[in-house]
XYZ file of C-alpha atoms in Angstrom:
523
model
C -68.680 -115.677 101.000
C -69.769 -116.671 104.372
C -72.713 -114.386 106.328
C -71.338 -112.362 109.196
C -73.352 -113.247 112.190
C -72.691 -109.888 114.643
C -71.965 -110.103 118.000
C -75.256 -108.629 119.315
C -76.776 -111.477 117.489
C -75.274 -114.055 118.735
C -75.050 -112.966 122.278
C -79.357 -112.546 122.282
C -79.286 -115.791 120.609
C -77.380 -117.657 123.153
C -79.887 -115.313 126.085
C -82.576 -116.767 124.539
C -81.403 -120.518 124.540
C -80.307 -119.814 128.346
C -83.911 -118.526 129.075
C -85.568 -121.872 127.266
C -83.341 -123.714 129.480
C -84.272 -122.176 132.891
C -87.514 -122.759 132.164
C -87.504 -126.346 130.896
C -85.608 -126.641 134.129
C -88.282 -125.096 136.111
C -90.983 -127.741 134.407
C -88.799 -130.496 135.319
C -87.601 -129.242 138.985
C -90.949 -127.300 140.013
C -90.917 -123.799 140.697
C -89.147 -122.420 143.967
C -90.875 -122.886 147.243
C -92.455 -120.168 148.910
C -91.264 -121.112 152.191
C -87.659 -122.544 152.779
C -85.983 -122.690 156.052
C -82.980 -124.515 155.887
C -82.530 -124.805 160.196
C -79.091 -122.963 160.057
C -77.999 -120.817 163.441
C -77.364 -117.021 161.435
C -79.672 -114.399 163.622
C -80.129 -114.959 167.054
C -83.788 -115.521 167.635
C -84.706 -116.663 163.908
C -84.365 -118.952 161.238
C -83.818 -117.310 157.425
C -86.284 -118.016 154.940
C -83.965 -118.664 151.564
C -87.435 -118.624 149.188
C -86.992 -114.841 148.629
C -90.265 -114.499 149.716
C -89.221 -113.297 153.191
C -91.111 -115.450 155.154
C -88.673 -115.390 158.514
C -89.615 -117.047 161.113
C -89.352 -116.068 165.088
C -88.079 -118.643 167.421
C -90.530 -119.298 169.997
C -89.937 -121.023 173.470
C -87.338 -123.685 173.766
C -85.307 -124.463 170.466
C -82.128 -125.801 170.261
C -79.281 -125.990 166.811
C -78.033 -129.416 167.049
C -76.518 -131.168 164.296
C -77.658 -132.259 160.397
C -77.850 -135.599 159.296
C -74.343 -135.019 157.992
C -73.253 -134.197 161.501
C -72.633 -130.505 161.034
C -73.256 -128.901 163.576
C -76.244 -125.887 164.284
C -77.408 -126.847 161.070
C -80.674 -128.608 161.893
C -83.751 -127.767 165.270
C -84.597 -129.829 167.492
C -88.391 -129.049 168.437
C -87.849 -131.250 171.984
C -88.105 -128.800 174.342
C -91.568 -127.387 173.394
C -90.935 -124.437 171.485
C -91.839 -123.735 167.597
C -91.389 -121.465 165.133
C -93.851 -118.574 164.306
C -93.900 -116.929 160.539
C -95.979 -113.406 160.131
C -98.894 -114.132 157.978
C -98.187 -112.506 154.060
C -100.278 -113.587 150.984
C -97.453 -116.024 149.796
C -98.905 -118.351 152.235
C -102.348 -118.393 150.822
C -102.693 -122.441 149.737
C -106.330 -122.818 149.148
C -105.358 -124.294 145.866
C -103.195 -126.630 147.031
C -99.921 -127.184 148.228
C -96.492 -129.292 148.476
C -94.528 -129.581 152.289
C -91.310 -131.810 152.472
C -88.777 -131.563 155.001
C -86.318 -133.714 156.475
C -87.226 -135.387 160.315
C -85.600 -137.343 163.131
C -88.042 -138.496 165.532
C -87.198 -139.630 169.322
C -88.418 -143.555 169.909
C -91.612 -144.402 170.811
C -93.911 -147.047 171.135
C -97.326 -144.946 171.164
C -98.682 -142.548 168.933
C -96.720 -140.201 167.201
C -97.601 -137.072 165.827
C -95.748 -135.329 162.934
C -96.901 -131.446 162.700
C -94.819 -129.346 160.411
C -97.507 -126.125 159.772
C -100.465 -125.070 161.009
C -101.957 -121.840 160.117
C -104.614 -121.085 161.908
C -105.372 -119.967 165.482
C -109.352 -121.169 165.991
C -109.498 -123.471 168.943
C -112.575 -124.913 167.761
C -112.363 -128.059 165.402
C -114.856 -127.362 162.834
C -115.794 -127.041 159.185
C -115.987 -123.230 159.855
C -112.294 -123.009 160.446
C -110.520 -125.399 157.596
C -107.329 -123.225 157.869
C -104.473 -125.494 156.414
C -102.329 -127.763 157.942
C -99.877 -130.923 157.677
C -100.374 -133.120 160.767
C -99.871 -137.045 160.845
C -99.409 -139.766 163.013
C -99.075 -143.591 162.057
C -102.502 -144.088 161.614
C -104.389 -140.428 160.830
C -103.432 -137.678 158.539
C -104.695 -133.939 158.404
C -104.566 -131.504 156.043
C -106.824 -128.835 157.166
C -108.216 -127.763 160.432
C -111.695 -129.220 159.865
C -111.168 -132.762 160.124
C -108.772 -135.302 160.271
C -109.025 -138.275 158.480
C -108.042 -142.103 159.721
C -106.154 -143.557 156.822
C -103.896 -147.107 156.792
C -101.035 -147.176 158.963
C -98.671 -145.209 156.931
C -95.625 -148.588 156.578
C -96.324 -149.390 160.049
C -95.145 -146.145 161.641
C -92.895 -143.544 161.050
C -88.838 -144.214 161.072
C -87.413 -143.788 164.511
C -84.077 -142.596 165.765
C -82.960 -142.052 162.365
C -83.110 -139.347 159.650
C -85.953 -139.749 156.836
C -87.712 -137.326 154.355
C -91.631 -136.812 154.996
C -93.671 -135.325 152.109
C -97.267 -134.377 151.418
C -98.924 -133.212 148.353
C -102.566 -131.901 148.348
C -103.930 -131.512 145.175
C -107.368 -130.409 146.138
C -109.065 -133.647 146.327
C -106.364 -136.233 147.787
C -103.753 -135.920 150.104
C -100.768 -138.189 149.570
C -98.079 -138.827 151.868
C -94.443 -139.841 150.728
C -91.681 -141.303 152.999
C -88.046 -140.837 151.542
C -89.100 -139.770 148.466
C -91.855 -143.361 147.749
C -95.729 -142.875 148.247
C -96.679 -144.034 151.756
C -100.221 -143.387 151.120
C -103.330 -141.747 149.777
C -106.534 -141.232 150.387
C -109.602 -139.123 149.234
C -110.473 -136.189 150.968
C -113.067 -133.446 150.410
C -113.024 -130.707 153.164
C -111.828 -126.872 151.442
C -109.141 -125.130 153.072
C -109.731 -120.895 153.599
C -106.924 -118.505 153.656
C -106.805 -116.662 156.643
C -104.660 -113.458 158.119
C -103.287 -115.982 161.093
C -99.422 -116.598 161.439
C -98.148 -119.559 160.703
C -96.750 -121.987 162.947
C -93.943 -124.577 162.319
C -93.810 -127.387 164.750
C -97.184 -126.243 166.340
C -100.852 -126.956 166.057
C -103.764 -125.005 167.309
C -107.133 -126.161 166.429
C -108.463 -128.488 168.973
C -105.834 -128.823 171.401
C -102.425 -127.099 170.833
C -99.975 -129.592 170.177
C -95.839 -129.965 169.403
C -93.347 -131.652 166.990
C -91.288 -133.577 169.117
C -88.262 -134.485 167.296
C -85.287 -132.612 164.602
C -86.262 -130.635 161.683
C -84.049 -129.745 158.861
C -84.948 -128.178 155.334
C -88.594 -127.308 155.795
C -90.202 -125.941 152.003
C -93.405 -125.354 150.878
C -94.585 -124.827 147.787
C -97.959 -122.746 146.394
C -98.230 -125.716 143.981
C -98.488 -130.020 143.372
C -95.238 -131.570 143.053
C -95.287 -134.653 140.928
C -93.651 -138.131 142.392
C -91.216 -137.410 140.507
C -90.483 -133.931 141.749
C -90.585 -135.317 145.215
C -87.871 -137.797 144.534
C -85.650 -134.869 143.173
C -86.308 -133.276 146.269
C -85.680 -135.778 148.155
C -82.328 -136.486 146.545
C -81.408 -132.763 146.348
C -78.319 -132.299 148.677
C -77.883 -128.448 147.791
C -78.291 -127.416 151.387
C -76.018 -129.852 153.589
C -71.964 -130.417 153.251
C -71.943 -126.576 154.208
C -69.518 -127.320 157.823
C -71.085 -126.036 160.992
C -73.054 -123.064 161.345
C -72.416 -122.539 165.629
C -69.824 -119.567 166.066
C -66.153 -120.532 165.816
C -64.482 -121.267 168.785
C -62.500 -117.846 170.295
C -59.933 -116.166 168.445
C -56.268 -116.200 169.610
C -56.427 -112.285 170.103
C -59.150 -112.839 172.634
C -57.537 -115.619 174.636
C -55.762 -114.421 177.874
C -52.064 -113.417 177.371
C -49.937 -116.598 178.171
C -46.242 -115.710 179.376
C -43.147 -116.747 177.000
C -41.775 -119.428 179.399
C -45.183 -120.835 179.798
C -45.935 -123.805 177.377
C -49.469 -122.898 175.966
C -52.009 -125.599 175.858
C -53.440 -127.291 173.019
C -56.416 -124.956 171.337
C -59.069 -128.024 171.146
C -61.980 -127.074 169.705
C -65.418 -127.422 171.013
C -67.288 -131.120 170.641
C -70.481 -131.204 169.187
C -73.285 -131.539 171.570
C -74.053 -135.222 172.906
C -76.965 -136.563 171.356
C -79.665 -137.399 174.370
C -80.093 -141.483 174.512
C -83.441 -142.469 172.838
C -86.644 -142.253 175.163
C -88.100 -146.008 175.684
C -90.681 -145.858 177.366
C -92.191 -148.715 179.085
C -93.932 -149.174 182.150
C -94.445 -152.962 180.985
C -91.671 -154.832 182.315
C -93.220 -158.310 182.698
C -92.661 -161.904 183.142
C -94.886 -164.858 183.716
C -93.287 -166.001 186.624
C -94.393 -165.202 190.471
C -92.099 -162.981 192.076
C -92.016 -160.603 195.033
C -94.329 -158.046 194.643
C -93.285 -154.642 193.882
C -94.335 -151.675 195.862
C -95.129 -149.313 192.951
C -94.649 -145.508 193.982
C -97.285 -143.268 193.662
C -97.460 -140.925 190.503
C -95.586 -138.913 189.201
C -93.034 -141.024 189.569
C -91.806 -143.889 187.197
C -92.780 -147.707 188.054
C -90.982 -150.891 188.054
C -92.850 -153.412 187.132
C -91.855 -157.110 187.833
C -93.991 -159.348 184.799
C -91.571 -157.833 181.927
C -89.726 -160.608 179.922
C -87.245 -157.753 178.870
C -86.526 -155.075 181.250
C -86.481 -151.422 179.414
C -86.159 -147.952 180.447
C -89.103 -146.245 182.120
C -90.028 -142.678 180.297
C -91.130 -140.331 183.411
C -94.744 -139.927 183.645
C -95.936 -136.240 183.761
C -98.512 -134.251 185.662
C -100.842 -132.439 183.620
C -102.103 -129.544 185.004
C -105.461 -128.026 183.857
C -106.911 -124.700 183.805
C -107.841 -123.638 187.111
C -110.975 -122.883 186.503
C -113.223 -124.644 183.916
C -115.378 -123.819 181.282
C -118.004 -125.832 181.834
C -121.572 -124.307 182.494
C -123.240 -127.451 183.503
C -127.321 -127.864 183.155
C -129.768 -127.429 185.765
C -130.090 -131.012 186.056
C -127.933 -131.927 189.241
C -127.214 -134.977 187.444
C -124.521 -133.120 185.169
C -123.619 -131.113 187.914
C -119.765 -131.315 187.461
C -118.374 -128.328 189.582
C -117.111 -130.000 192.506
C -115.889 -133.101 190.213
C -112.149 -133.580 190.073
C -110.450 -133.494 186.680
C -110.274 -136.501 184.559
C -107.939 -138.322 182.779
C -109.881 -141.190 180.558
C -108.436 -143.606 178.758
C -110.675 -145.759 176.727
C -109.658 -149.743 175.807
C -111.726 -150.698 172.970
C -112.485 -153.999 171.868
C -112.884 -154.009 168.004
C -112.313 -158.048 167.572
C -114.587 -160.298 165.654
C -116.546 -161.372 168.535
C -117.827 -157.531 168.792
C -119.322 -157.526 165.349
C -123.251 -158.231 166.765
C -125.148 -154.839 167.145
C -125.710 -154.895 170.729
C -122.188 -154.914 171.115
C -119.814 -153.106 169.257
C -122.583 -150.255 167.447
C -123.570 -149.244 171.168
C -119.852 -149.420 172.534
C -119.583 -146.347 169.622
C -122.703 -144.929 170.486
C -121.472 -145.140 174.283
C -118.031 -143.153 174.055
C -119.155 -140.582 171.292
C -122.072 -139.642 173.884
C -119.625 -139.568 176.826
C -117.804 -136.323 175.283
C -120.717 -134.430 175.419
C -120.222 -134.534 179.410
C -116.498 -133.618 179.249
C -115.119 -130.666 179.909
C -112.207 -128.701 178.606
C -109.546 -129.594 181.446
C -110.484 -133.126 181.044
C -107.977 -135.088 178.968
C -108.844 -138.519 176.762
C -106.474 -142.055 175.371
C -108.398 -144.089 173.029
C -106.962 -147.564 172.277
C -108.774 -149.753 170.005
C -107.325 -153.504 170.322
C -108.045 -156.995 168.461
C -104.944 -159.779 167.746
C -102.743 -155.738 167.782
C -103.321 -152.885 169.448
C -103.403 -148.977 168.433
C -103.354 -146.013 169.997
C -105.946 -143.355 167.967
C -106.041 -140.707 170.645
C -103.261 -139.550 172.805
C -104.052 -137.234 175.776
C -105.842 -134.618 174.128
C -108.441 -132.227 175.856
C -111.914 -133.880 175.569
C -113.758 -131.397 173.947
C -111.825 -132.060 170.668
C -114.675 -133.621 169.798
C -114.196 -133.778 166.117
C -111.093 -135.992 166.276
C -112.156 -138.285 169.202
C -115.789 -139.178 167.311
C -114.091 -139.414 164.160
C -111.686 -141.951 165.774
C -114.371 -144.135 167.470
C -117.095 -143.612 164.646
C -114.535 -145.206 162.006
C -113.605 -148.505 164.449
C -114.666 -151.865 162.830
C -114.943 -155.143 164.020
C -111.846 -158.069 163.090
C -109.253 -160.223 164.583
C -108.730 -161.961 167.675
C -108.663 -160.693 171.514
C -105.404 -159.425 173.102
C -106.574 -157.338 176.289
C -103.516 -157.594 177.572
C -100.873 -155.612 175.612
C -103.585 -153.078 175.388
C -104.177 -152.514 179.000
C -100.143 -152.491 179.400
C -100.366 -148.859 176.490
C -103.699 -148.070 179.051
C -101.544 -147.750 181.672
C -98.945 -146.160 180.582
C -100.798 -143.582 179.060
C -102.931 -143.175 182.085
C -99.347 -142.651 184.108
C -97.960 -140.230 181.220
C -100.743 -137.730 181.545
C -101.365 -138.535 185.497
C -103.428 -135.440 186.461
C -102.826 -135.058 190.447
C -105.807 -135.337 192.520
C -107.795 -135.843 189.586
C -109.855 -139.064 188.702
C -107.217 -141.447 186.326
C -108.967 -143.596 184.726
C -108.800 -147.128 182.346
C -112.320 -147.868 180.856
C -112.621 -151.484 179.521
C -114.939 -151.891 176.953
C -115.127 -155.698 175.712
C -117.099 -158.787 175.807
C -117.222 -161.957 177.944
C -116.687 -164.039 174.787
C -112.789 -164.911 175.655
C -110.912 -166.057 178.456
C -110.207 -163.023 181.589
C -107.328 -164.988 183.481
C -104.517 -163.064 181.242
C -105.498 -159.751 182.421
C -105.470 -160.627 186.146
C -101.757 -159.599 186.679
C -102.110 -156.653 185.155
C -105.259 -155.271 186.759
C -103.649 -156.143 190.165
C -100.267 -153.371 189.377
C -103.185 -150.995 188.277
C -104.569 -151.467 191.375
C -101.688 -151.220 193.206
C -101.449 -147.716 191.625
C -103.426 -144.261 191.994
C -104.735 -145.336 188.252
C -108.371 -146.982 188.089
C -109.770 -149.871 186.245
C -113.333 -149.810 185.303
C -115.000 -152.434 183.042
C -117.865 -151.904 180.749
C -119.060 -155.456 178.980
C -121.109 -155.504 176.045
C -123.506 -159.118 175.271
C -124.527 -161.836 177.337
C -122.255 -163.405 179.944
C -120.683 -166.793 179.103
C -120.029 -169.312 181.889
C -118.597 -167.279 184.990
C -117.346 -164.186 183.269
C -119.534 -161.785 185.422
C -117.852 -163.254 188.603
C -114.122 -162.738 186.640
C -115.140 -158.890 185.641
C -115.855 -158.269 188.780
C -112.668 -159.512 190.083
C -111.089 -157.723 187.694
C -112.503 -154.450 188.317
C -112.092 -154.942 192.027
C -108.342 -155.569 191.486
C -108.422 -152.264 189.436
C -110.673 -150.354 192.403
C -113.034 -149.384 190.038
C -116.158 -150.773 188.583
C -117.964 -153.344 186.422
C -121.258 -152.999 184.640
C -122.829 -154.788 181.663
C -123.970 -151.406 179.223
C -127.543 -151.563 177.729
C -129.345 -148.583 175.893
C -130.941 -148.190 179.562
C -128.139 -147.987 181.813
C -125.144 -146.024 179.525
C -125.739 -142.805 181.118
C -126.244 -143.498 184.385
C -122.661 -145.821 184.119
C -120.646 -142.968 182.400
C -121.307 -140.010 184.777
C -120.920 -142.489 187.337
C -116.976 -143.288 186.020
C -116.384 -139.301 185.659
C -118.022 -138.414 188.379
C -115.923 -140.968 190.820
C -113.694 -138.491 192.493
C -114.282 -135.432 194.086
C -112.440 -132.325 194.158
């Protein structure tokens, strides 16, 4: 006779083999996030957090719903108008122990720096070890995972996709940080600072410590998790399609009852329904447009406003350059010393060239070029802005533009530069001046500082420190070593075609030359 197996039996049974499977599920798929916002238009003024942790998030400033990579429409935010997103601080956020970001990003073009902030909680203006607060900031050369420091890794595969949709990842596991680029491992590297829950809200697309900063770019499917994904975790999120293929999320267009009342005899017109918005044309910015060949000279407007430049092989579009405006009054208590007197000094905008080729290797050369710009912060003020470049056979952009007394990030920057390569001023001084342009303060002292040696050739930058002279932009040269052949007589030239100055730095004469080059314009 065969054993009855009751109902109630079977059905726990079957409960029981369900439960097993959620949870083998759960090993293999990682536990839910505790922050998911998908980017979908649903309340006015927020985006839903789908976690079940009820983490909304308030839109703040200028956000726009534009299309997903699938092309639906008010399914994805763009972050280009300045705005972010701010979430209320709740104990789901805590991440001391580490944590898992991913989200998918479209970033305008650009051929500087490029920073990628997701989160930052944390609201402490000051960049130290006493406020490592969490947060997921990169750019093509520099990642950061907590407000204490930020650490200058390998280019991450030369820079981050542009004008196209890819998925950006980032696992902290309490001593590395790795960063994954649709779904493969883009890079790690060792990192020891602790991060310290705090009661702050939490920003999406913003960054406060130091200098407050913006994603600029489209954001779709942000989640965080409590917890380390594996890689392979991370490629199933990456592949995991759950939230697109959902149609558009704007309102529908109006209803027939709504329409006005059209008369019998009257044909009425098509009902066409609205077209997504246009997509803006990619910013390419260049104020580079050279060729080798004399021509005419070009009267080059004064900034703000963009300029032509005739030496460009290969014409592009100019991005506008923009006028920064400071504080109107600054925080600086200066000593007693007149020397650092800086009250009636105009505002600066500094960007440094730095020449990290071979030839700079000797210690009286590249060691006191370091020592040189890491002392020059301490005479900065807060309303002063600062571009580091650091050039060889390529050049880089480290620092964009940020307030000067970010100290920690500027000195970690220049403190980590070493010595390789050949010596290409030129394309360097071309990113100088654009940058110098693109954060233009007006009526303030903008600046290029030229730190190299005489041991190459000068003639290539000629051209290009005659347009910066042409400009309300300054060139100032600070050599490092012993002259070779005429070189003093061709910096001089050079910094006389730029209207600023030329001296060769020594341990005796660094201060003196630096508060001279801030201290060039009055207000």
């Amino acid at each position: 006779m065969k054993p009855i197996i009751s109902y109630s039996m079977s059905l726990s049974f079957y409960i029981r083999l369900l439960v097993l499977g959620l949870l083998l599920h759960g090993i293999v798929f990682a536990q839910a996030p505790i922050l998911h916002l998908t980017m979908d238009k649903s309340t006015p003024g927020k985006v839903q957090d789908f976690s079940g942790k009820r983490n909304h998030a308030e839109i703040m400033g200028n956000l726009t719903f534009v299309p997903d990579k699938f092309g639906d429409d008010c399914r994805a935010l763009s972050f280009e108008g300045g705005g972010y997103l701010k979430i209320p601080h709740s104990t789901s956020l805590d991440l001391d122990k580490g944590f898992t970001s991913a989200a998918w990003l479209k970033l305008p073009y650009s051929n500087g720096l490029q920073w990628v902030t997701l989160i930052c909680k944390g609201e402490t203006l000051t960049e130290t070890p006493n406020s490592p607060a969490y947060r997921v900031q990169m750019t093509n050369s520099t990642a950061s995972y907590n407000t204490a420091s930020t650490k200058t890794i390998d280019i991450i595969r030369q820079s981050f996709p542009q004008g196209q949709w890819f998925h950006f990842a980032t696992v902290f596991n309490g001593y590395s940080l790795t960063v994954y680029v649709n779904g493969v491992r883009a890079n790690q590297f060792v990192v020891s600072d602790p991060i310290v829950n705090n009661r702050e809200d939490l920003n999406v697309g913003r960054d406060i410590p130091g200098a407050i900063e913006f994603f600029e770019g489209i954001m779709d499917d942000l989640k965080v998790w409590d917890n380390v994904l594996s890689p392979n975790q991370i490629q199933k999120v990456y592949r995991d399609e759950t939230h697109f293929h959902k149609g558009n999320a704007c309102p529908p267009p109006p209803s027939v009852a709504s329409r006005p009342v059209v008369k019998k005899n009257r044909p009425k017109p098509d009902p066409t329904p609205p077209s997504p918005p246009a997509t803006p044309d990619p910013n390419i910015p260049s104020w580079d447009q050279y060729t080798e060949q004399e021509e005419e000279p070009v009267v080059v407007p004064t900034p703000p406003q963009p300029q032509p430049d005739p030496y460009e092989e290969e014409p592009e579009i100019d991005e506008p350059v923009t006028v920064v405006s400071a504080p109107p009054t600054s925080t600086y208590i200066p000593p007693t010393d007149t020397a650092y007197d800086f009250s009636e000094v105009a505002r600066n905008n500094i960007v440094l060239v730095l020449d990290v080729s071979a030839s700079m290797r000797q210690t009286n050369r590249l060691p006191l070029l370091k020592e040189t710009f890491t002392n020059l912060l301490q005479y900065m003020r807060e309303e002063d802005r600062i571009s580091v470049i650091a050039f060889a056979g390529q050049s880089l952009i480290l620092v964009e533009g940020v307030p000067a007394t970010r100290s920690v990030r500027i000195s970690n920057a220049i403190d980590k530069l070493n010595s390789k390569g050949d010596t290409k001023r030129k394309p360097a001084l071309k990113s100088a001046f654009k940058l110098a342009q693109r954060y233009y303060i007006d009526g303030g002292n903008n600046r290029i500082i030229l730190a190299t040696d005489a041991d190459n050739e000068l003639p290539e930058i000629f051209k290009v420190s005659e347009k910066i002279g042409e400009s309300n932009v300054y060139l100032s040269i600070f050599s490092f070593g012993d002259y070779r052949n005429n070189r003093r007589d061709q910096f001089d030239l050079i910094a006389e075609n730029g209207n600023g100055n030329h001296e060769k730095i020594t341990v005796d004469n660094v201060e003196a030359a630096l508060l001279r080059e801030l201290k060039a314009i009055r207000k």
